């Protein structure tokens, strides 16, 4: 195979961004698009080089039956996201899925089994793990500069546009909260219904890469539902998870979609070890910080770490999310065309998805401690089979 014939499902803003990238990305040819909302079809095709050569679907099964599609780019936002990924693998397609990977444990397992049985590539397209700062911190940890890692913090705390929580049924037309009285027929979107903590794969992906570990135990808490910020939003404002890893590191992770904040990066992270610590900037005026216990340092030092990589190729520049969007498409392509092992394989992806799903199950059960399975095959599970 010299190029990957890729079909994309989910033509929202993120899907349309992916489409434009894939249309110009060496090694890909866009052959199909799919979204049940037909009003999005024409505007999605319009910026592409050869729109007339691209098949258009509003039905997922018909899209998956297209022999001209080798791989599925999955940029939907819905509860069934994980099931759709598994269905594509079961249909013999490679899958590059947007974050988060899945919203149920059943779907996590279904993805793993479908990837193992089909031998197809599954990648969770979490891009921040490829950033310059994550690479630098991973190297510091690997070289032992921070000592034994004892504590990590991560958060995604931001305020999504209040227009994104309701839409007119069967359309892409969003209804701002201020206009809800005029549209009693408006229905909640998935952002309105999704437990915020389900978005943790975006934090766990870089953190678990930095410390080369996996989560084994999770407990979590939540503020009340509905939101204090917008009474019309059914989800709580903040959900917080406490986790423990296989290597005995404790983690504190939080997600909010509604919390007002000044302009800044919604992601924040802190890694602490017995010999030092690193953390990201807290505000636009702030800088990332490093402290090393055995380096005669009386305080944290500011370090000019950025998401942008100093070694990024020209094609990465301007690809989105501080150039890191490039790497999710390059690594998926290289895994399929050149058998380059994925850095973020299906097991590592589920290491980030399952703790998030179990955190919301913990909340539902009054903060019960949940145990996270290891999805890798081993003495208790043969490849392609559920654990005994
Ligand atoms: N990696 C990142 O930093 C990043 C940034 C933004 C969005 N995202 C992810 O990208 C995805 C899409 O985000 P968006 O903002 O474009 O969402 P969106 O809601 O604007 O668009 C999603 C599209 O998927 C379609 N869709 C939803 N459910 C479907 C189903 N069951 N079958 C077929 N189509 C379905 C919808 O009709 C819609 O057109 C989400 O998973 C989101 O988490 C990731």
XYZ file of C-alpha atoms and ligand atoms in Angstrom:
432
model
C 0.000 0.000 0.000
C 1.461 3.402 -0.955
C -1.248 5.628 0.397
C -4.032 5.223 2.915
C -7.546 5.718 1.583
C -9.139 7.411 4.536
C -12.793 8.120 5.305
C -13.798 10.602 7.992
C -16.926 10.436 10.149
C -18.029 13.430 12.261
C -18.036 16.685 10.296
C -17.984 19.175 13.183
C -15.262 21.820 13.519
C -12.655 19.263 14.561
C -13.549 16.833 11.760
C -13.383 19.595 9.144
C -9.939 20.615 10.488
C -8.757 16.996 10.158
C -10.196 16.744 6.641
C -8.248 19.759 5.386
C -5.053 18.379 6.935
C -5.547 14.869 5.564
C -6.272 16.269 2.100
C -2.736 17.716 2.014
C -0.918 15.113 4.128
C 1.661 12.924 2.434
C 0.469 9.280 2.502
C -3.281 9.894 2.718
C -6.095 10.197 0.162
C -9.517 11.225 1.442
C -12.050 8.895 -0.203
C -15.227 9.264 1.892
C -16.965 11.436 4.467
C -19.921 10.662 6.701
C -22.271 12.543 9.019
C -25.993 12.035 9.648
C -26.357 15.833 9.420
C -26.461 16.259 5.640
C -26.303 20.062 5.949
C -22.589 19.628 6.815
C -21.669 17.629 3.712
C -21.195 20.382 1.143
C -19.321 22.771 3.434
C -16.973 19.918 4.424
C -16.172 19.029 0.802
C -15.825 22.597 -0.393
C -12.190 23.275 0.739
C -10.914 19.876 -0.501
C -8.813 19.415 -3.662
C -10.981 16.861 -5.511
C -14.416 16.914 -3.848
C -16.055 15.085 -6.771
C -13.907 11.983 -6.073
C -15.109 11.673 -2.464
C -18.072 9.437 -1.541
C -20.589 11.043 0.819
C -22.608 9.100 3.409
C -25.152 9.865 6.087
C -25.250 6.212 7.235
C -22.309 4.678 9.128
C -22.908 1.054 8.039
C -22.898 2.094 4.365
C -19.753 4.174 4.955
C -18.037 1.156 6.578
C -19.058 -1.085 3.674
C -17.153 1.157 1.212
C -14.198 -0.911 -0.136
C -12.486 2.340 -1.061
C -11.917 3.104 2.629
C -8.883 1.506 4.365
C -8.964 3.628 7.492
C -11.534 5.578 9.482
C -10.864 8.992 10.999
C -13.350 9.164 13.876
C -14.148 12.731 14.941
C -17.646 12.262 16.367
C -18.762 13.644 19.721
C -21.267 11.167 21.243
C -21.692 8.454 23.839
C -21.254 5.753 21.176
C -17.780 6.960 20.147
C -16.039 3.819 21.435
C -18.620 1.483 19.899
C -18.205 3.226 16.523
C -14.422 2.708 16.723
C -14.859 -0.984 17.537
C -17.411 -1.390 14.735
C -14.898 0.034 12.224
C -12.148 -2.341 13.424
C -14.621 -5.234 13.199
C -15.320 -4.160 9.609
C -11.576 -4.464 8.866
C -10.705 -0.757 8.915
C -7.825 0.937 10.747
C -9.078 3.590 13.186
C -7.660 6.969 14.220
C -10.048 8.207 16.925
C -10.371 11.615 18.510
C -10.302 11.938 22.312
C -11.800 10.633 24.514
C -11.657 7.031 23.303
C -14.815 5.561 24.833
C -17.513 6.270 27.400
C -18.085 2.763 28.812
C -15.864 -0.091 30.012
C -17.674 -2.423 27.590
C -16.566 -0.236 24.701
C -12.957 -0.140 26.011
C -12.857 -3.942 25.935
C -14.660 -4.120 22.580
C -11.991 -1.857 21.020
C -9.128 -3.947 22.447
C -10.637 -7.250 21.286
C -11.527 -5.885 17.835
C -7.985 -4.498 17.370
C -6.445 -7.827 18.425
C -8.759 -9.966 16.301
C -8.516 -7.798 13.183
C -4.804 -6.937 13.439
C -5.773 -3.416 12.349
C -4.215 -0.258 13.760
C -6.147 1.597 16.472
C -4.774 4.933 17.603
C -6.228 7.406 20.069
C -5.345 10.725 18.459
C -4.305 12.520 21.642
C -1.833 15.121 20.451
C -0.408 16.791 23.557
C 1.687 13.682 24.333
C 3.824 14.628 21.296
C 4.565 18.154 22.575
C 8.070 19.426 23.274
C 7.481 19.903 26.997
C 6.111 16.368 27.448
C 9.128 14.912 25.630
C 11.504 16.972 27.813
C 9.797 15.874 31.049
C 9.683 12.223 29.946
C 13.468 12.383 29.408
C 14.059 14.003 32.827
C 12.056 11.230 34.520
C 13.743 8.489 32.492
C 17.206 9.815 33.426
C 16.208 9.768 37.110
C 16.685 13.556 37.512
C 13.397 13.874 39.439
C 13.966 10.717 41.492
C 11.073 8.380 42.292
C 7.857 10.044 41.074
C 5.468 10.232 44.029
C 2.774 12.711 42.944
C 1.245 14.057 39.730
C -1.500 16.587 39.139
C -3.334 17.245 35.888
C -6.369 19.240 34.920
C -8.499 20.444 32.044
C -10.409 23.411 33.428
C -12.054 25.789 31.037
C -15.299 27.393 30.012
C -16.771 26.085 26.775
C -18.881 28.437 24.670
C -22.384 28.386 26.264
C -23.799 27.981 22.753
C -22.456 24.425 22.577
C -24.800 22.759 25.069
C -28.099 22.701 23.131
C -29.100 22.285 19.523
C -32.214 22.100 17.411
C -33.159 18.399 17.014
C -31.694 16.724 13.930
C -29.639 19.766 12.906
C -26.196 21.277 13.555
C -27.905 24.501 14.645
C -26.697 25.317 18.179
C -28.941 27.221 20.590
C -27.162 29.612 23.009
C -28.380 29.332 26.611
C -29.734 32.892 26.402
C -32.042 31.822 23.515
C -33.404 28.635 25.098
C -36.746 30.193 26.084
C -37.447 30.880 22.413
C -36.573 27.264 21.490
C -38.328 24.868 23.896
C -37.681 22.082 21.379
C -33.872 22.413 21.799
C -32.149 19.222 22.968
C -28.924 18.786 24.996
C -25.745 18.017 23.062
C -23.341 15.315 24.289
C -21.156 17.960 26.023
C -24.210 18.743 28.137
C -24.744 15.091 29.074
C -21.173 13.771 29.328
C -19.616 13.495 32.812
C -16.744 16.023 32.518
C -14.264 13.561 34.045
C -14.655 11.407 30.881
C -12.339 13.911 29.190
C -9.354 12.799 31.316
C -7.587 10.848 28.524
C -6.347 14.256 27.371
C -4.464 14.628 30.690
C -3.635 10.980 31.387
C -2.082 10.468 27.950
C 0.821 12.926 28.493
C 1.176 12.201 32.245
C 1.346 8.414 31.872
C 3.817 8.867 29.009
C 6.045 11.089 31.181
C 6.078 8.648 34.108
C 5.788 5.451 31.995
C 3.117 3.965 34.239
C -0.520 2.910 34.343
C -3.366 3.588 36.762
C -4.538 0.726 38.976
C -6.993 2.381 41.410
C -9.440 5.296 41.142
C -11.858 7.138 43.376
C -13.654 10.390 42.522
C -15.984 13.169 43.669
C -18.171 15.729 41.972
C -19.919 19.006 42.641
C -23.681 18.854 42.261
C -25.623 18.555 39.059
C -26.854 20.803 37.382
C -24.037 23.331 36.987
C -23.786 26.354 39.315
C -22.450 28.437 36.419
C -25.320 27.677 34.030
C -28.385 26.109 35.613
C -29.409 24.840 32.156
C -26.360 22.582 31.930
C -27.106 19.154 33.339
C -23.530 18.240 34.214
C -21.644 19.315 37.370
C -19.033 22.062 37.163
C -16.063 20.144 38.594
C -15.215 16.491 38.904
C -12.070 15.364 40.709
C -10.369 11.967 40.646
C -7.671 10.555 42.926
C -5.668 7.733 41.376
C -2.847 5.359 42.257
C -0.492 3.817 39.709
C 1.228 0.447 39.386
C 4.537 2.117 40.432
C 2.971 3.642 43.577
C 2.493 7.224 42.364
C -0.527 9.217 43.569
C -2.386 11.478 41.153
C -4.982 14.220 41.489
C -6.892 15.032 38.289
C -9.767 17.427 37.623
C -11.996 18.408 34.707
C -14.441 21.249 34.216
C -16.151 22.436 31.053
C -18.034 25.312 32.700
C -15.648 26.989 35.150
C -14.947 30.613 34.071
C -11.183 31.298 33.841
C -9.057 34.112 32.423
C -7.566 33.362 28.977
C -4.837 30.690 29.378
C -4.113 27.099 28.463
C -6.929 24.947 29.892
C -4.451 22.107 30.461
C -2.165 22.185 33.509
C 0.162 19.568 34.900
C 2.625 19.054 37.777
C 5.020 16.125 38.301
C 6.778 15.707 41.658
C 9.555 13.249 42.538
C 11.886 12.621 45.461
C 14.646 14.654 43.739
C 12.681 17.480 42.104
C 9.579 18.674 40.314
C 8.292 20.278 37.115
C 5.075 22.155 36.458
C 3.355 24.058 33.674
C 2.536 27.770 33.706
C -0.534 28.790 35.751
C -1.349 31.879 33.670
C -0.279 33.697 30.518
C 2.186 35.771 32.617
C 3.687 32.638 34.197
C 6.323 30.176 32.879
C 6.871 26.438 33.296
C 9.055 25.610 36.287
C 11.771 23.171 37.341
C 13.260 22.475 40.771
C 16.038 19.969 41.458
C 16.787 19.022 45.065
C 20.502 18.365 44.535
C 21.349 21.320 42.268
C 21.855 24.135 44.836
C 18.488 25.646 43.807
C 16.773 27.835 46.441
C 13.597 28.191 44.395
C 11.919 26.948 41.223
C 13.608 28.070 38.005
C 11.553 29.287 35.065
C 12.200 27.229 31.931
C 11.115 28.143 28.416
C 9.426 24.805 27.694
C 6.636 25.014 25.135
C 4.218 22.605 23.471
C 5.998 23.354 20.166
C 8.915 21.010 19.513
C 12.329 22.447 18.660
C 12.817 19.571 16.180
C 9.419 19.829 14.415
C 9.572 19.243 10.641
C 8.304 22.018 8.350
C 5.047 20.084 7.680
C 4.185 20.221 11.397
C 4.210 24.030 11.579
C 0.701 25.456 11.806
C -0.933 21.999 11.918
C -2.958 22.967 15.021
C -2.566 22.749 18.817
C 0.930 24.296 18.748
C 1.998 22.066 15.820
C 1.228 18.815 17.670
C -1.763 17.807 15.476
C 0.779 16.794 12.799
C 2.109 13.906 14.886
C -1.209 12.069 15.328
C -1.582 11.753 11.569
C 2.112 11.019 10.909
C 2.281 8.228 13.522
C -0.979 6.619 12.310
C 0.276 6.721 8.700
C 3.680 5.265 9.595
C 2.078 2.426 11.593
C -0.097 1.425 8.614
C 2.258 2.041 5.686
C 5.622 1.229 7.276
C 4.749 -1.019 10.250
C 6.325 1.472 12.680
C 5.012 0.445 16.129
C 2.607 3.023 17.535
C 3.997 4.873 20.523
C 0.400 5.181 21.792
C -0.954 1.712 21.083
C -4.430 0.380 21.891
C -3.396 -0.756 25.402
C -1.849 2.580 26.350
C -4.947 4.296 24.926
C -7.238 2.242 27.161
C -4.892 2.969 30.111
C -6.103 6.574 29.682
C -9.776 5.893 28.890
C -10.690 3.296 31.521
C -9.649 5.344 34.609
C -11.827 8.212 33.341
C -14.872 5.970 32.852
C -14.279 4.321 36.243
C -13.939 7.742 37.919
C -17.484 8.614 36.885
C -18.667 5.150 38.000
C -16.979 5.822 41.361
C -18.891 9.110 41.663
C -22.151 7.317 40.841
C -21.395 4.805 43.623
C -20.549 7.379 46.344
C -16.776 7.533 45.677
C -16.243 3.766 45.817
C -12.666 2.672 45.066
C -12.535 1.205 41.534
C -9.851 -1.159 40.185
C -8.574 -0.543 36.653
C -7.920 -3.652 34.554
C -4.698 -4.118 32.599
C -5.928 -4.582 29.020
C -2.753 -6.338 27.825
C -2.943 -10.075 27.116
C -1.279 -12.207 29.820
C -1.705 -15.362 31.902
C -5.380 -14.519 32.572
C -6.332 -13.438 29.066
C -5.519 -14.714 25.621
C -5.326 -12.212 22.747
C -8.757 -11.642 21.208
C -10.601 -13.083 24.232
C -12.223 -11.462 27.268
C -10.527 -12.216 30.620
C -11.607 -15.590 32.025
N -7.779 16.610 20.476
C -8.284 17.799 20.765
O -7.638 18.687 21.295
C -9.721 18.040 20.421
C -10.190 19.333 20.182
C -11.541 19.487 19.826
C -12.362 18.370 19.728
N -11.852 17.133 19.986
C -12.672 15.922 19.844
O -13.116 15.867 18.490
C -14.419 15.299 18.419
C -15.351 16.228 17.620
O -15.394 17.491 18.228
P -16.274 18.673 17.568
O -16.048 19.856 18.417
O -16.008 18.770 16.108
O -17.728 18.097 17.823
P -19.114 18.521 17.163
O -20.177 18.112 18.100
O -19.052 19.926 16.696
O -19.192 17.614 15.855
C -19.312 16.218 15.939
C -19.950 15.687 14.670
O -20.089 14.274 14.824
C -21.384 13.887 14.365
N -21.846 12.736 15.143
C -22.138 12.730 16.460
N -22.574 11.504 16.811
C -22.541 10.736 15.710
C -22.867 9.366 15.456
N -23.294 8.540 16.436
N -22.715 8.908 14.190
C -22.255 9.720 13.229
N -21.924 11.025 13.412
C -22.083 11.516 14.641
C -22.286 15.083 14.613
O -23.404 15.074 13.723
C -21.354 16.273 14.388
O -21.413 16.764 13.083
C -14.862 15.065 19.868
O -14.646 13.711 20.195
C -13.942 15.943 20.696
O -13.700 15.427 21.974
C -10.562 16.953 20.328
